[in-house]
Short mmCIF file of C-alpha atoms in Angstrom, two decimals:
data_model
loop_
_atom_site.label_atom_id
_atom_site.label_comp_id
_atom_site.label_asym_id
_atom_site.label_seq_id
_atom_site.Cartn_x
_atom_site.Cartn_y
_atom_site.Cartn_z
CA UNK A 101 11.17 -3.86 9.08
CA UNK A 102 10.78 -7.28 10.61
CA UNK A 103 8.32 -9.88 11.82
CA UNK A 104 9.23 -11.13 15.29
CA UNK A 105 8.25 -14.21 17.28
CA UNK A 106 8.79 -14.95 20.96
CA UNK A 107 9.23 -18.42 22.51
CA UNK A 108 6.13 -20.59 22.93
CA UNK A 109 5.25 -20.37 26.61
CA UNK A 110 1.57 -19.36 26.81
CA UNK A 111 -0.62 -22.41 27.57
CA UNK A 112 -3.97 -22.88 25.82
CA UNK A 113 -5.90 -25.64 24.08
CA UNK A 114 -3.49 -28.32 25.22
CA UNK A 115 -0.36 -26.69 23.78
CA UNK A 116 1.85 -23.61 24.13
CA UNK A 117 1.58 -20.45 22.05
CA UNK A 118 3.97 -17.79 20.77
CA UNK A 119 3.21 -14.20 19.76
CA UNK A 120 3.94 -13.10 16.20
CA UNK A 121 4.25 -9.32 15.67
CA UNK A 122 5.58 -6.75 13.24
CA UNK A 123 7.86 -3.94 14.37
CA UNK A 124 6.60 -1.78 11.49
CA UNK A 125 2.93 -2.20 10.54
CA UNK A 126 -0.10 -4.40 10.85
CA UNK A 127 -0.13 -4.65 7.06
CA UNK A 128 3.31 -6.31 7.16
CA UNK A 129 2.08 -8.66 9.88
CA UNK A 130 -1.04 -9.66 7.93
CA UNK A 131 0.98 -10.21 4.75
CA UNK A 132 3.31 -12.58 6.61
CA UNK A 133 0.32 -14.35 8.18
CA UNK A 134 -1.20 -14.92 4.74
CA UNK A 135 2.13 -16.29 3.49
CA UNK A 136 2.25 -18.64 6.48
CA UNK A 137 -1.45 -19.53 6.04
CA UNK A 138 -2.30 -18.56 9.60
CA UNK A 139 -6.05 -18.47 10.32
CA UNK A 140 -7.55 -14.96 10.59
CA UNK A 141 -9.00 -15.84 13.99
CA UNK A 142 -5.42 -16.07 15.33
CA UNK A 143 -5.09 -12.27 15.06
CA UNK A 144 -5.54 -10.44 18.37
CA UNK A 145 -5.30 -6.65 17.97
CA UNK A 146 -1.50 -6.38 17.65
CA UNK A 147 -0.27 -9.97 17.23
CA UNK A 148 -1.06 -13.45 16.02
CA UNK A 149 -1.20 -16.32 18.52
CA UNK A 150 0.62 -19.30 16.99
CA UNK A 151 1.00 -22.79 18.45
CA UNK A 152 4.38 -24.28 19.23
CA UNK A 153 3.99 -26.65 16.27
CA UNK A 154 4.43 -23.66 13.94
CA UNK A 155 7.37 -22.02 15.71
CA UNK A 156 10.23 -23.49 13.63
CA UNK A 157 8.19 -23.23 10.44
CA UNK A 158 7.55 -19.51 10.95
CA UNK A 159 11.22 -18.88 11.61
CA UNK A 160 12.07 -20.68 8.36
CA UNK A 161 9.66 -18.32 6.59
CA UNK A 162 11.50 -15.28 7.95
CA UNK A 163 10.19 -14.55 11.44
CA UNK A 164 13.00 -13.46 13.75
CA UNK A 165 13.13 -15.24 17.13
CA UNK A 166 13.39 -12.83 20.08
CA UNK A 167 12.78 -12.97 23.79
CA UNK A 168 9.42 -12.03 25.25
CA UNK A 169 10.74 -8.71 26.55
CA UNK A 170 12.44 -7.89 23.23
CA UNK A 171 9.14 -8.50 21.46
CA UNK A 172 7.22 -6.26 23.87
CA UNK A 173 9.78 -3.48 23.54
CA UNK A 174 9.70 -3.66 19.74
CA UNK A 175 5.90 -3.71 19.66
CA UNK A 176 5.68 -0.74 22.01
CA UNK A 177 8.29 1.25 20.07
CA UNK A 178 6.36 0.62 16.84
CA UNK A 179 3.24 2.24 18.32
CA UNK A 180 1.20 -0.86 17.49
CA UNK A 181 0.81 -2.26 20.99
CA UNK A 182 -2.81 -2.44 22.11
CA UNK A 183 -3.32 -2.53 25.86
CA UNK A 184 -6.21 -4.37 27.47
CA UNK A 185 -8.57 -1.38 27.99
CA UNK A 186 -8.29 -0.57 24.27
CA UNK A 187 -9.22 -4.05 23.09
CA UNK A 188 -12.62 -5.22 21.95
CA UNK A 189 -14.56 -6.71 24.85
CA UNK A 190 -14.73 -10.46 25.19
CA UNK A 191 -18.14 -11.98 24.74
CA UNK A 192 -18.51 -12.35 28.50
CA UNK A 193 -17.54 -8.71 29.01
CA UNK A 194 -19.99 -7.70 26.28
CA UNK A 195 -22.79 -9.58 28.00
CA UNK A 196 -22.01 -7.76 31.26
CA UNK A 197 -22.20 -4.40 29.44
CA UNK A 198 -25.50 -5.40 27.89
CA UNK A 199 -26.99 -6.52 31.22
CA UNK A 200 -26.03 -3.21 32.85
CA UNK A 201 -27.65 -1.30 30.01
CA UNK A 202 -30.89 -3.26 30.22
CA UNK A 203 -31.16 -2.75 33.97
CA UNK A 204 -31.97 0.94 33.36
CA UNK A 205 -34.81 0.24 30.92
CA UNK A 206 -37.36 -1.22 33.36
CA UNK A 207 -38.47 -3.85 30.85
CA UNK A 208 -38.89 -7.62 31.32
CA UNK A 209 -35.71 -9.66 31.45
CA UNK A 210 -37.39 -12.23 29.20
CA UNK A 211 -37.24 -9.71 26.34
CA UNK A 212 -33.57 -9.02 27.11
CA UNK A 213 -32.71 -12.70 27.09
CA UNK A 214 -34.55 -13.35 23.83
CA UNK A 215 -32.67 -10.53 22.11
CA UNK A 216 -29.32 -11.65 23.52
CA UNK A 217 -29.95 -15.16 22.21
CA UNK A 218 -30.14 -13.66 18.73
CA UNK A 219 -26.97 -11.60 19.23
CA UNK A 220 -25.14 -14.78 20.27
CA UNK A 221 -26.01 -16.90 17.23
CA UNK A 222 -22.95 -19.03 16.36
CA UNK A 223 -22.91 -17.83 12.74
CA UNK A 224 -22.16 -14.25 13.79
CA UNK A 225 -18.66 -12.81 13.92
CA UNK A 226 -18.66 -8.99 13.88
CA UNK A 227 -22.42 -8.58 14.27
CA UNK A 228 -22.49 -10.38 17.59
CA UNK A 229 -22.94 -9.35 21.21
CA UNK A 230 -19.59 -7.51 21.12
CA UNK A 231 -21.02 -5.14 18.49
CA UNK A 232 -24.07 -4.56 20.67
CA UNK A 233 -21.73 -3.74 23.57
CA UNK A 234 -19.69 -1.39 21.37
CA UNK A 235 -22.81 0.53 20.33
CA UNK A 236 -24.11 0.74 23.89
CA UNK A 237 -20.72 1.91 25.17
CA UNK A 238 -20.49 4.47 22.36
CA UNK A 239 -23.90 5.86 23.32
CA UNK A 240 -22.50 6.26 26.82
CA UNK A 241 -19.52 8.15 25.38
CA UNK A 242 -22.01 10.42 23.62
CA UNK A 243 -23.80 11.02 26.95
CA UNK A 244 -26.96 9.45 25.56
CA UNK A 245 -29.36 8.08 28.16
CA UNK A 246 -32.43 8.26 25.91
CA UNK A 247 -34.27 4.92 26.35
CA UNK A 248 -35.67 5.02 22.81
CA UNK A 249 -32.19 5.25 21.29
CA UNK A 250 -30.87 2.57 23.63
CA UNK A 251 -33.74 0.22 22.78
CA UNK A 252 -33.17 0.84 19.09
CA UNK A 253 -29.52 -0.10 19.63
CA UNK A 254 -30.57 -3.33 21.31
CA UNK A 255 -32.77 -4.33 18.38
CA UNK A 256 -30.90 -2.81 15.42
CA UNK A 257 -29.09 -6.02 14.36
CA UNK A 258 -31.20 -8.47 16.33
CA UNK A 259 -31.96 -10.16 13.02
CA UNK A 260 -28.86 -10.48 10.90
CA UNK A 261 -28.66 -12.61 7.75
CA UNK A 262 -26.23 -10.38 5.85
CA UNK A 263 -28.95 -9.02 3.53
CA UNK A 264 -28.73 -5.20 3.38
CA UNK A 265 -32.02 -3.44 3.98
CA UNK A 266 -33.91 -6.64 4.75
CA UNK A 267 -32.03 -7.18 8.01
CA UNK A 268 -32.83 -3.69 9.24
CA UNK A 269 -36.48 -3.99 8.24
CA UNK A 270 -36.82 -7.38 9.92
CA UNK A 271 -35.11 -6.07 13.07
CA UNK A 272 -37.42 -3.06 13.14
CA UNK A 273 -40.48 -5.27 12.79
CA UNK A 274 -39.19 -7.54 15.57
CA UNK A 275 -38.79 -4.50 17.84
CA UNK A 276 -42.26 -3.21 17.05
CA UNK A 277 -43.89 -6.61 17.60
CA UNK A 278 -41.98 -7.32 20.82
CA UNK A 279 -42.46 -3.90 22.39
CA UNK A 280 -46.21 -3.81 21.73
CA UNK A 281 -46.50 -6.31 24.58
CA UNK A 282 -45.01 -3.73 26.96
CA UNK A 283 -46.39 -0.47 28.32
CA UNK A 284 -44.39 1.67 25.94
CA UNK A 285 -46.53 4.25 24.10
CA UNK A 286 -47.32 3.38 20.50
CA UNK A 287 -45.61 6.57 19.28
CA UNK A 288 -42.37 5.54 21.02
CA UNK A 289 -42.50 2.08 19.47
CA UNK A 290 -42.99 3.60 16.05
CA UNK A 291 -40.00 5.88 16.55
CA UNK A 292 -37.82 2.96 17.65
CA UNK A 293 -38.71 1.19 14.41
CA UNK A 294 -37.76 4.29 12.42
CA UNK A 295 -34.45 4.55 14.25
CA UNK A 296 -33.59 0.96 13.36
CA UNK A 297 -34.55 1.40 9.70
CA UNK A 298 -32.24 4.42 9.50
CA UNK A 299 -29.22 2.18 10.15
CA UNK A 300 -29.64 0.71 6.67
CA UNK A 301 -28.34 3.95 5.16
CA UNK A 302 -26.87 5.96 8.06
CA UNK A 303 -28.55 9.12 6.83
CA UNK A 304 -30.07 10.55 10.02
CA UNK A 305 -32.56 13.38 9.99
CA UNK A 306 -33.14 13.76 13.74
CA UNK A 307 -30.87 14.05 16.76
CA UNK A 308 -31.90 10.61 18.00
CA UNK A 309 -31.07 9.12 14.61
CA UNK A 310 -27.72 10.94 14.62
CA UNK A 311 -26.85 9.45 18.00
CA UNK A 312 -27.67 5.90 16.90
CA UNK A 313 -25.89 6.29 13.57
CA UNK A 314 -22.75 7.64 15.23
CA UNK A 315 -22.72 4.90 17.86
CA UNK A 316 -23.23 2.21 15.22
CA UNK A 317 -20.26 3.51 13.21
CA UNK A 318 -18.06 4.29 16.22
CA UNK A 319 -15.97 1.17 15.56
CA UNK A 320 -14.55 2.95 12.50
CA UNK A 321 -12.84 5.49 14.77
CA UNK A 322 -11.04 3.06 17.07
CA UNK A 323 -7.26 2.59 17.23
CA UNK A 324 -5.85 0.60 14.28
CA UNK A 325 -5.44 -2.69 16.15
CA UNK A 326 -9.08 -2.76 17.19
CA UNK A 327 -10.16 -1.58 13.74
CA UNK A 328 -8.25 -4.50 12.20
CA UNK A 329 -10.11 -6.93 14.49
CA UNK A 330 -13.36 -5.40 13.24
CA UNK A 331 -12.31 -5.82 9.59
CA UNK A 332 -11.31 -9.42 10.26
CA UNK A 333 -14.68 -10.18 11.84
CA UNK A 334 -16.68 -8.49 9.07
CA UNK A 335 -14.72 -10.59 6.56
CA UNK A 336 -15.68 -13.69 8.55
CA UNK A 337 -19.33 -12.59 8.43
CA UNK A 338 -18.94 -12.55 4.64
CA UNK A 339 -16.87 -15.74 4.39
CA UNK A 340 -19.22 -16.97 1.66
CA UNK A 341 -17.96 -14.12 -0.59
CA UNK A 342 -14.89 -14.74 -2.76
CA UNK A 343 -11.77 -12.66 -2.15
CA UNK A 344 -12.24 -10.80 -5.44
CA UNK A 345 -15.88 -10.00 -4.71
CA UNK A 346 -14.96 -8.99 -1.16
CA UNK A 347 -12.31 -6.60 -2.45
CA UNK A 348 -14.75 -5.01 -4.86
CA UNK A 349 -17.66 -4.75 -2.44
CA UNK A 350 -15.58 -3.64 0.51
CA UNK A 351 -13.80 -1.01 -1.58
CA UNK A 352 -17.16 0.40 -2.62
CA UNK A 353 -18.23 0.62 1.01
CA UNK A 354 -14.99 2.34 2.05
CA UNK A 355 -15.35 4.93 -0.71
CA UNK A 356 -18.98 5.47 0.21
CA UNK A 357 -18.05 6.09 3.85
CA UNK A 358 -15.13 8.37 2.98
CA UNK A 359 -17.44 10.41 0.75
CA UNK A 360 -19.74 11.18 3.67
CA UNK A 361 -19.14 14.69 4.95
CA UNK A 362 -19.44 14.50 7.83
CA UNK A 363 -19.13 10.79 8.55
CA UNK A 364 -20.38 11.41 12.10
CA UNK A 365 -23.33 13.69 12.72
CA UNK A 366 -22.97 14.83 16.33
CA UNK A 367 -20.22 17.23 17.32
CA UNK A 368 -18.98 15.00 20.11
CA UNK A 369 -18.75 11.95 17.83
CA UNK A 370 -16.77 13.97 15.30
CA UNK A 371 -14.36 15.01 18.03
CA UNK A 372 -14.03 11.44 19.27
CA UNK A 373 -13.89 9.39 16.08
CA UNK A 374 -13.90 11.31 12.77
CA UNK A 375 -10.15 11.81 12.22
CA UNK A 376 -9.19 8.27 13.24
CA UNK A 377 -12.04 6.79 11.20
CA UNK A 378 -10.88 8.55 8.04
CA UNK A 379 -7.33 7.36 8.68
CA UNK A 380 -8.50 3.76 9.17
CA UNK A 381 -10.77 3.75 6.14
CA UNK A 382 -8.13 5.30 3.88
CA UNK A 383 -5.46 2.85 5.03
CA UNK A 384 -7.73 -0.14 4.43
CA UNK A 385 -8.68 1.12 0.98
CA UNK A 386 -5.01 1.50 0.07
CA UNK A 387 -4.32 -2.09 1.12
CA UNK A 388 -7.18 -3.40 -0.99
CA UNK A 389 -5.83 -1.43 -3.99
CA UNK A 390 -9.12 -1.74 -5.89
CA UNK A 391 -9.32 -1.67 -9.70
CA UNK A 392 -9.76 1.79 -11.19
CA UNK A 393 -13.01 0.82 -12.90
CA UNK A 394 -14.88 0.50 -9.59
CA UNK A 395 -17.80 2.90 -9.07
CA UNK A 396 -17.13 5.70 -6.57
CA UNK A 397 -19.60 4.65 -3.92
CA UNK A 398 -21.54 1.70 -2.60
CA UNK A 399 -25.28 1.34 -3.25
CA UNK A 400 -27.53 2.47 -0.46
CA UNK A 401 -28.07 -0.17 2.15
CA UNK A 402 -24.72 -1.93 1.79
CA UNK A 403 -23.64 -3.30 5.14
CA UNK A 404 -20.14 -4.55 4.46
CA UNK A 405 -19.04 -1.76 6.79
CA UNK A 406 -20.80 -3.49 9.62
#
C-alpha cells in the first residue's frame, strides 16, 4: 500500500505537474490528498495533478517518488487506471454531444442555445453540461430515440439552485413555457413537464419515465474513477454545506438509493449499471461511516445524489 508520485514534467498554467496515485485504492489516495490539503479539483479519475512546487513537500509527507513508467505500471496493476474513453467528457466534448442530440429534434437553435447557457452557469459543478451529455449518452445506450424523453433530458436540470423539488418544478415550467412557442402538440408538452417532475423522486410509472430516470442515474453505475469524479463535483455543488451536514445528508441519500429495488427500471439499464452502482454506493457509504442514529432513507426529493 503506497502513494506514488512521478517527476513534474507535464506543462500547464505556467508550471509543471506531477501525477499522484495510489497503488491500492482511491480511498487511500483521497485520504493522502486531504492530509496534504490538495484541492478536490486536482483529482482526475485515477490521480491528482500536483504542481512542481508541491513535489518535495508531498514526498516529505510519504509519497514515494517513482518514474513515469513505474507509476503507470503500478496504477494499471492496481486496476484503478481510467483510460480516456472511460473518463467524463470535457465541457467542450459535452457541448458537441449536446449539439448532435439537438440536431435530430428539428427545433430552433435559439432554444438550444438558451438552454445550454443555463447548463453552463459558472456556479455549476456536477449539474453542468457534462451531466446533460451523460444523460443524453445514456439514453443512446438505452436505444432511446423518443424526442419527448430527449427533450425532457435537455430541460430536466435547466434550472438548478440546489433546492430539491423546486428545481424540478421550475425546470418543468421552463420547458412548458418554452415549448409552447413551437409546433409541438400540447399533450406532448404536458408529458415532457411530467417527465421532468418525475426526476425529483425517480419513481417512474411509465416506460418513458423509466428511461429518463435510468439515464439520469446512470452516473451511479460508472467505473469507480468516474464515480469519484461525480462525487467530487456533487460535493462542490454543495460547497455551502458543512462537512458534518454533508456526511449526514449524503449518507441518507446513499441509503435511500440502495433501498430502491430495483434502482434502475429498464432491463437494459439494470444489465448495464445496477451491479456497479450498488458497489459504488456501498463503498461510498462505508467511507462516510455515518452515525448509527441516522434515519434509514432520505426524504423524497433529495438531490444530493445528483
